[in-house]
PDB file of C-alpha atoms in Angstrom:
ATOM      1  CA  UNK A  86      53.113 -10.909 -28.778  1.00  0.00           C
ATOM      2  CA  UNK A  87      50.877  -7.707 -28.378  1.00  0.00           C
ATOM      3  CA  UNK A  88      48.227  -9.714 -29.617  1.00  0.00           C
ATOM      4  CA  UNK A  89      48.781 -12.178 -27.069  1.00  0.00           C
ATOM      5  CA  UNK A  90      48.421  -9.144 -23.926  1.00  0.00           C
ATOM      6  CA  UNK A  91      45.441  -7.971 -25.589  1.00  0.00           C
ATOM      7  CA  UNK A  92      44.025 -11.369 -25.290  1.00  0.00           C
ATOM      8  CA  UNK A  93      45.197 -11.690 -21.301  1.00  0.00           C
ATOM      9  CA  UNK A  94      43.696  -8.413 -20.794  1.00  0.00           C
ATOM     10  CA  UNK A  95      40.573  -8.466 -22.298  1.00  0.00           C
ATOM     11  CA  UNK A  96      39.740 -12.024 -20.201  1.00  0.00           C
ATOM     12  CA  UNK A  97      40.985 -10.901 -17.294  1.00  0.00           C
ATOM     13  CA  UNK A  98      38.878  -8.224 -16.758  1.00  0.00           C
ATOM     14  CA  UNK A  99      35.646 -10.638 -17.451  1.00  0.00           C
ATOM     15  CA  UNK A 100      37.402 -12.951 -14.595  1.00  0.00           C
ATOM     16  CA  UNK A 101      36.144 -10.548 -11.896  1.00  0.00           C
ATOM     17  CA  UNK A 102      32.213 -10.565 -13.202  1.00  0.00           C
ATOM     18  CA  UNK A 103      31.127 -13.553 -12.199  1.00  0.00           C
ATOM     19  CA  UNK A 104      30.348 -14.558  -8.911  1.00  0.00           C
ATOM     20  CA  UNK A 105      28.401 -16.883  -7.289  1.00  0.00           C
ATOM     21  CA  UNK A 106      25.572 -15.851  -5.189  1.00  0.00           C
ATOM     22  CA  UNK A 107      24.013 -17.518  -2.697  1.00  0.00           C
ATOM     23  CA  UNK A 108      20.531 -18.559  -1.515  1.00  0.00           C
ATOM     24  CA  UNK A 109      20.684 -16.818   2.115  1.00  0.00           C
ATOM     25  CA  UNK A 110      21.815 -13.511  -0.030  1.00  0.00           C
ATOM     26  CA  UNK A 111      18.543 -13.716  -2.558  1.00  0.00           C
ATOM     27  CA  UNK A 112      16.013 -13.769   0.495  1.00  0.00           C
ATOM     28  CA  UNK A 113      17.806 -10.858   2.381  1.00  0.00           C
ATOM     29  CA  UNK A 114      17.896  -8.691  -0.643  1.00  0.00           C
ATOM     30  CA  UNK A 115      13.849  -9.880  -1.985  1.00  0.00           C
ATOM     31  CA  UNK A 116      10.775  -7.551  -0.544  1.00  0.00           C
ATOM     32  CA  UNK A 117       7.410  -8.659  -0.487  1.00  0.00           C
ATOM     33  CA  UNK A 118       4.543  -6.593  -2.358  1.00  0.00           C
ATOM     34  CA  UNK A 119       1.574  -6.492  -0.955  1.00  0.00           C
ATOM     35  CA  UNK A 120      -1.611  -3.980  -2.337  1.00  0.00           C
ATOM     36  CA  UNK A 121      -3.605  -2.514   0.435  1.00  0.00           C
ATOM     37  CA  UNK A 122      -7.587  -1.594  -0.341  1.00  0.00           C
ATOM     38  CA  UNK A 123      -9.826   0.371   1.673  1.00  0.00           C
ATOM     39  CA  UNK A 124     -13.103  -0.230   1.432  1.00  0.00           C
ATOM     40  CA  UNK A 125     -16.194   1.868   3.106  1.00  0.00           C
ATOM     41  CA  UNK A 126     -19.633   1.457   3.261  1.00  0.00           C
ATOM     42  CA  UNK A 127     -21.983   4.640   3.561  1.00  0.00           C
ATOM     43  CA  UNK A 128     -25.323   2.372   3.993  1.00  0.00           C
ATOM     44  CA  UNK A 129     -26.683   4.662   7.512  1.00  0.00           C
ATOM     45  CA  UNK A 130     -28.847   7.170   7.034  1.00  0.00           C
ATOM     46  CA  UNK A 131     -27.567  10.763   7.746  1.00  0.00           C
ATOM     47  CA  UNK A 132     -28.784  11.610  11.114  1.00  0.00           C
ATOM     48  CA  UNK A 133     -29.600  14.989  12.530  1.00  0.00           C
ATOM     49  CA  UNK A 134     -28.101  16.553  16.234  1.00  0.00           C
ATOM     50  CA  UNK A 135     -31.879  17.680  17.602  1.00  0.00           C
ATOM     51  CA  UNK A 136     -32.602  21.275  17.385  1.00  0.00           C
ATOM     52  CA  UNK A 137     -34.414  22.447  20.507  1.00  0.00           C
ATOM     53  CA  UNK A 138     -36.948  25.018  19.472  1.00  0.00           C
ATOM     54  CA  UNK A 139     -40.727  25.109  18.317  1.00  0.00           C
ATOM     55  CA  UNK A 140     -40.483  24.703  14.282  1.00  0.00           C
ATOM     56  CA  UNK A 141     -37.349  23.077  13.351  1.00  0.00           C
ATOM     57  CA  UNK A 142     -36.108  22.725  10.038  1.00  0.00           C
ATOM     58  CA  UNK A 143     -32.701  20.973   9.627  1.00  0.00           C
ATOM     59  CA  UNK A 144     -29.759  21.328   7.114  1.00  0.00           C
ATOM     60  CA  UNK A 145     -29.948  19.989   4.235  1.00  0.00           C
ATOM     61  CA  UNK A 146     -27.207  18.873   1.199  1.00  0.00           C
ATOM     62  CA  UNK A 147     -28.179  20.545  -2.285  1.00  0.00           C
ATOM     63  CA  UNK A 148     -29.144  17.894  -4.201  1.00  0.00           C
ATOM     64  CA  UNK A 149     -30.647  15.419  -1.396  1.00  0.00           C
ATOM     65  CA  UNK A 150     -28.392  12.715   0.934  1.00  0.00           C
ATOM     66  CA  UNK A 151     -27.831  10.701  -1.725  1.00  0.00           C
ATOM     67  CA  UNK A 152     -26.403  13.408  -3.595  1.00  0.00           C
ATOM     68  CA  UNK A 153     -23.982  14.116  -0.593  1.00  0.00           C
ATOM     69  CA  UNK A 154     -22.842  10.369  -0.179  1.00  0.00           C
ATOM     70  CA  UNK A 155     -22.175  10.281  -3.750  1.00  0.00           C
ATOM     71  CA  UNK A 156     -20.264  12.692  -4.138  1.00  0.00           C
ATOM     72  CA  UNK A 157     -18.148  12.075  -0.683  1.00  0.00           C
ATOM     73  CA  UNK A 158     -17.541   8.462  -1.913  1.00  0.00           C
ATOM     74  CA  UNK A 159     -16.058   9.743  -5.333  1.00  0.00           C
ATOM     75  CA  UNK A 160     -13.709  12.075  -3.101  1.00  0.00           C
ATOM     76  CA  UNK A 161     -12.718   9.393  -0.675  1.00  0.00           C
ATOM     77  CA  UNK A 162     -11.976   7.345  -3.336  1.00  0.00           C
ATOM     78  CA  UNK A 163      -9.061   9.662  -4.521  1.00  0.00           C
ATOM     79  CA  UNK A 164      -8.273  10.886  -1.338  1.00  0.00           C
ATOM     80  CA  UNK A 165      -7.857   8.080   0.779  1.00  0.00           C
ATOM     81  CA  UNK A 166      -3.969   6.346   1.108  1.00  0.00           C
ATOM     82  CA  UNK A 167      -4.035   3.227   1.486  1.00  0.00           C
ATOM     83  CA  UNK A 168      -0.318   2.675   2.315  1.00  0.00           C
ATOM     84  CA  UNK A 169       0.266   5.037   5.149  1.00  0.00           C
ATOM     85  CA  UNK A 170      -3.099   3.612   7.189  1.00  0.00           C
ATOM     86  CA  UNK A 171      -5.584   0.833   8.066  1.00  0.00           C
ATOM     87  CA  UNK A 172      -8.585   1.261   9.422  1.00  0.00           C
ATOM     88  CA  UNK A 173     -11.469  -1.362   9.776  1.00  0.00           C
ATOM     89  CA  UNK A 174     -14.806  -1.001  12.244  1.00  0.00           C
ATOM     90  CA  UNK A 175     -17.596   2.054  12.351  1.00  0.00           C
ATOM     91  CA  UNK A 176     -16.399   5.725  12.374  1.00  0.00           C
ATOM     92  CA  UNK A 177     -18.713   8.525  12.677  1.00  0.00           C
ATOM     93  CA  UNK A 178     -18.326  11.648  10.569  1.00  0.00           C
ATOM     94  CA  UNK A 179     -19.374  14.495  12.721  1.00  0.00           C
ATOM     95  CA  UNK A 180     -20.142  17.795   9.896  1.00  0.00           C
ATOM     96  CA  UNK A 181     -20.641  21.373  11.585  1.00  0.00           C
ATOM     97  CA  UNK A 182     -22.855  23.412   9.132  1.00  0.00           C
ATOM     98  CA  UNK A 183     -22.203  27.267   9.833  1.00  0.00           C
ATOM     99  CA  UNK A 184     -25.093  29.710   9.906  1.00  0.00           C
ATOM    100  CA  UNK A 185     -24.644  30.155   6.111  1.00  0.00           C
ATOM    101  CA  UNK A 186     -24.854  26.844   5.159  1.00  0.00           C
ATOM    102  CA  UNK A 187     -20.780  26.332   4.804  1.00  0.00           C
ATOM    103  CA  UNK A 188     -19.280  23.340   6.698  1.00  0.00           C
ATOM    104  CA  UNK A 189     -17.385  24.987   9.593  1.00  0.00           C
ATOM    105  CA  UNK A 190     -15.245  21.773  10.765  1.00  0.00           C
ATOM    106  CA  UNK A 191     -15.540  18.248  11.057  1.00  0.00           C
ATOM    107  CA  UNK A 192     -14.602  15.468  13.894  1.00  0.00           C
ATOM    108  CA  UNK A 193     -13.997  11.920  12.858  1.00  0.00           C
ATOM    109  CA  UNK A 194     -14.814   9.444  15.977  1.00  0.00           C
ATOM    110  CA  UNK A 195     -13.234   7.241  17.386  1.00  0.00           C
ATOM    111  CA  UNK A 196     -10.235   8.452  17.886  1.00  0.00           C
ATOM    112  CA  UNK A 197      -7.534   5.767  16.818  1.00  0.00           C
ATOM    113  CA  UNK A 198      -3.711   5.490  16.701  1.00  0.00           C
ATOM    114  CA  UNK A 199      -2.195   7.445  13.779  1.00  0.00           C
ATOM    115  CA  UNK A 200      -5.628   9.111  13.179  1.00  0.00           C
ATOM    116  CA  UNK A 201      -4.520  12.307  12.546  1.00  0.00           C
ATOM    117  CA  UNK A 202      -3.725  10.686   8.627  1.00  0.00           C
ATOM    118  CA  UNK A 203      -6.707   9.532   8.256  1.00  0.00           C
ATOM    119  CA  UNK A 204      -8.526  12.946   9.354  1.00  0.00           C
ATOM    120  CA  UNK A 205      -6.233  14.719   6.836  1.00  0.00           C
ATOM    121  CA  UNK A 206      -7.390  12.619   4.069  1.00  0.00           C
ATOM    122  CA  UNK A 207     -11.003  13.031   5.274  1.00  0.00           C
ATOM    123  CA  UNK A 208     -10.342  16.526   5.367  1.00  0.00           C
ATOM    124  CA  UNK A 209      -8.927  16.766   2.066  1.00  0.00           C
ATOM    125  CA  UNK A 210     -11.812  15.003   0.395  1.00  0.00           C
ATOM    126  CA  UNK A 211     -14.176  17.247   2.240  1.00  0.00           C
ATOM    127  CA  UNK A 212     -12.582  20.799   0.765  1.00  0.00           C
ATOM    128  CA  UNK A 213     -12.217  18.974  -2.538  1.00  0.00           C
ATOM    129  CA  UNK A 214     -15.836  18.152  -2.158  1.00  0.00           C
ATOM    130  CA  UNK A 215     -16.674  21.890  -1.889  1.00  0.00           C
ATOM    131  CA  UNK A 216     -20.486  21.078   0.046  1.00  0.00           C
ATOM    132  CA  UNK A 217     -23.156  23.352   0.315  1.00  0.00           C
ATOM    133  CA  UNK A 218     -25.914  23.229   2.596  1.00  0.00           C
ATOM    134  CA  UNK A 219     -29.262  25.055   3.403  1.00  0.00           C
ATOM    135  CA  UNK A 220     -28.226  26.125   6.764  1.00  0.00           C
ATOM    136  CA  UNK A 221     -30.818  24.805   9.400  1.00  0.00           C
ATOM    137  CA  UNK A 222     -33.448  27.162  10.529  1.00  0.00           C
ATOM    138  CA  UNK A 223     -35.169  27.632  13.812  1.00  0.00           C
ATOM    139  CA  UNK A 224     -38.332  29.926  13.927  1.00  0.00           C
ATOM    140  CA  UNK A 225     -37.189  31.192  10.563  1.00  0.00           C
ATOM    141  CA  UNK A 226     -33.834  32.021  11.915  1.00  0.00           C
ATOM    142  CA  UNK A 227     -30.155  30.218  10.497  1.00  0.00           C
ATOM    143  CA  UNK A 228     -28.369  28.181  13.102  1.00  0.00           C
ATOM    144  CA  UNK A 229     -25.461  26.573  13.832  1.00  0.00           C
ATOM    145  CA  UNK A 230     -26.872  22.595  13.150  1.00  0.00           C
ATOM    146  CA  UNK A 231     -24.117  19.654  13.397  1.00  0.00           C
ATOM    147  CA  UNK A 232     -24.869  16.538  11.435  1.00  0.00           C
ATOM    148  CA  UNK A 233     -23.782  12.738  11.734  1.00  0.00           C
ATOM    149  CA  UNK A 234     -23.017  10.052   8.896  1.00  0.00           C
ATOM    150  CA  UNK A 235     -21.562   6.649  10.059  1.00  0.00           C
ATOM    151  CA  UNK A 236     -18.819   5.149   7.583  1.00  0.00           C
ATOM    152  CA  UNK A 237     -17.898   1.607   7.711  1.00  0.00           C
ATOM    153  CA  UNK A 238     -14.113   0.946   7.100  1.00  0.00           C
ATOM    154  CA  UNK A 239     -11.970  -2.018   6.139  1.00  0.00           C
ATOM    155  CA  UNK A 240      -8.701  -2.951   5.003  1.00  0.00           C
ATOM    156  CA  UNK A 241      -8.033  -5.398   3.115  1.00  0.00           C
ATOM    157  CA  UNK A 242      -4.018  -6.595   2.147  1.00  0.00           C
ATOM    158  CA  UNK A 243      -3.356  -8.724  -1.240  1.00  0.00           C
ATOM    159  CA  UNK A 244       0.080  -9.995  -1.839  1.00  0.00           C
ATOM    160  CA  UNK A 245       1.062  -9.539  -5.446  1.00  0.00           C
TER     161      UNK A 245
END
């Protein structure tokens, strides 16, 4: 007889497991996973803002341009989120070299929605980056010198 209860019991409780599920439930519950890439192009030359006085000489990365794009392409790269953003089209990267060669600030144009993320991540690269210029001279004498390199953005989505 106890053997009997023991035998009710233990099926019973496996009764309960087993349900039935159905199809409308699966797609509510299933998520899609899709893998976001940014890409960027730094093909433009770095241009100069004009300096307006008899011998300029303008700032200049240690190490040459391509020095300066490698190195802000390797810190992009780890920088940049590609789930919280997507950006696609020509932005200009606005650098503003200090009197002592150190970059004062940056402006990223245009100005899009939810840009502020993107200029963090910019940002983020850039102190990571750690630049140092020759500051640009005029007559001899260090100025303030602001310097332009276009970037070329796109986002591309994959589903997995």
């Amino acid at each position: 007889m106890m053997r009997l209860i023991f035998i009710l019991l233990f099926t019973g409780a496996f009764v309960q497991a087993q349900t039935l599920i159905e199809d409308s439930e699966i797609s509510e519950n299933s998520e899609e996973f899709v893998r976001v890439a940014i890409s960027y192009e730094l093909d433009h030359p770095t241009e100069y803002y004009r300096l307006k006085c008899g011998s300029p000489v303008y700032a200049r990365f240690t190490g040459g341009e391509s020095i300066f794009k490698q190195n802000i392409s390797r810190q992009m790269k780890g920088f940049l989120d590609t789930g919280l953003y997507t950006v696609n089209g020509t932005f200009e990267l606005i650098l503003f070299i200090g009197k002592n060669g150190s970059l004062q600030r940056f402006q990223l144009k245009p100005e899009v929605t939810n840009g502020h993320l993107l200029e963090r991540d910019v940002e983020l690269a850039l102190r990571n980056m750690n630049p140092s210029w020759t500051p640009a001279t005029c007559n001899g004498i260090p100025v303030d010198s602001r310097i332009r390199q276009k970037i070329n953005f796109r986002t591309d989505s994959f589903d997995m």
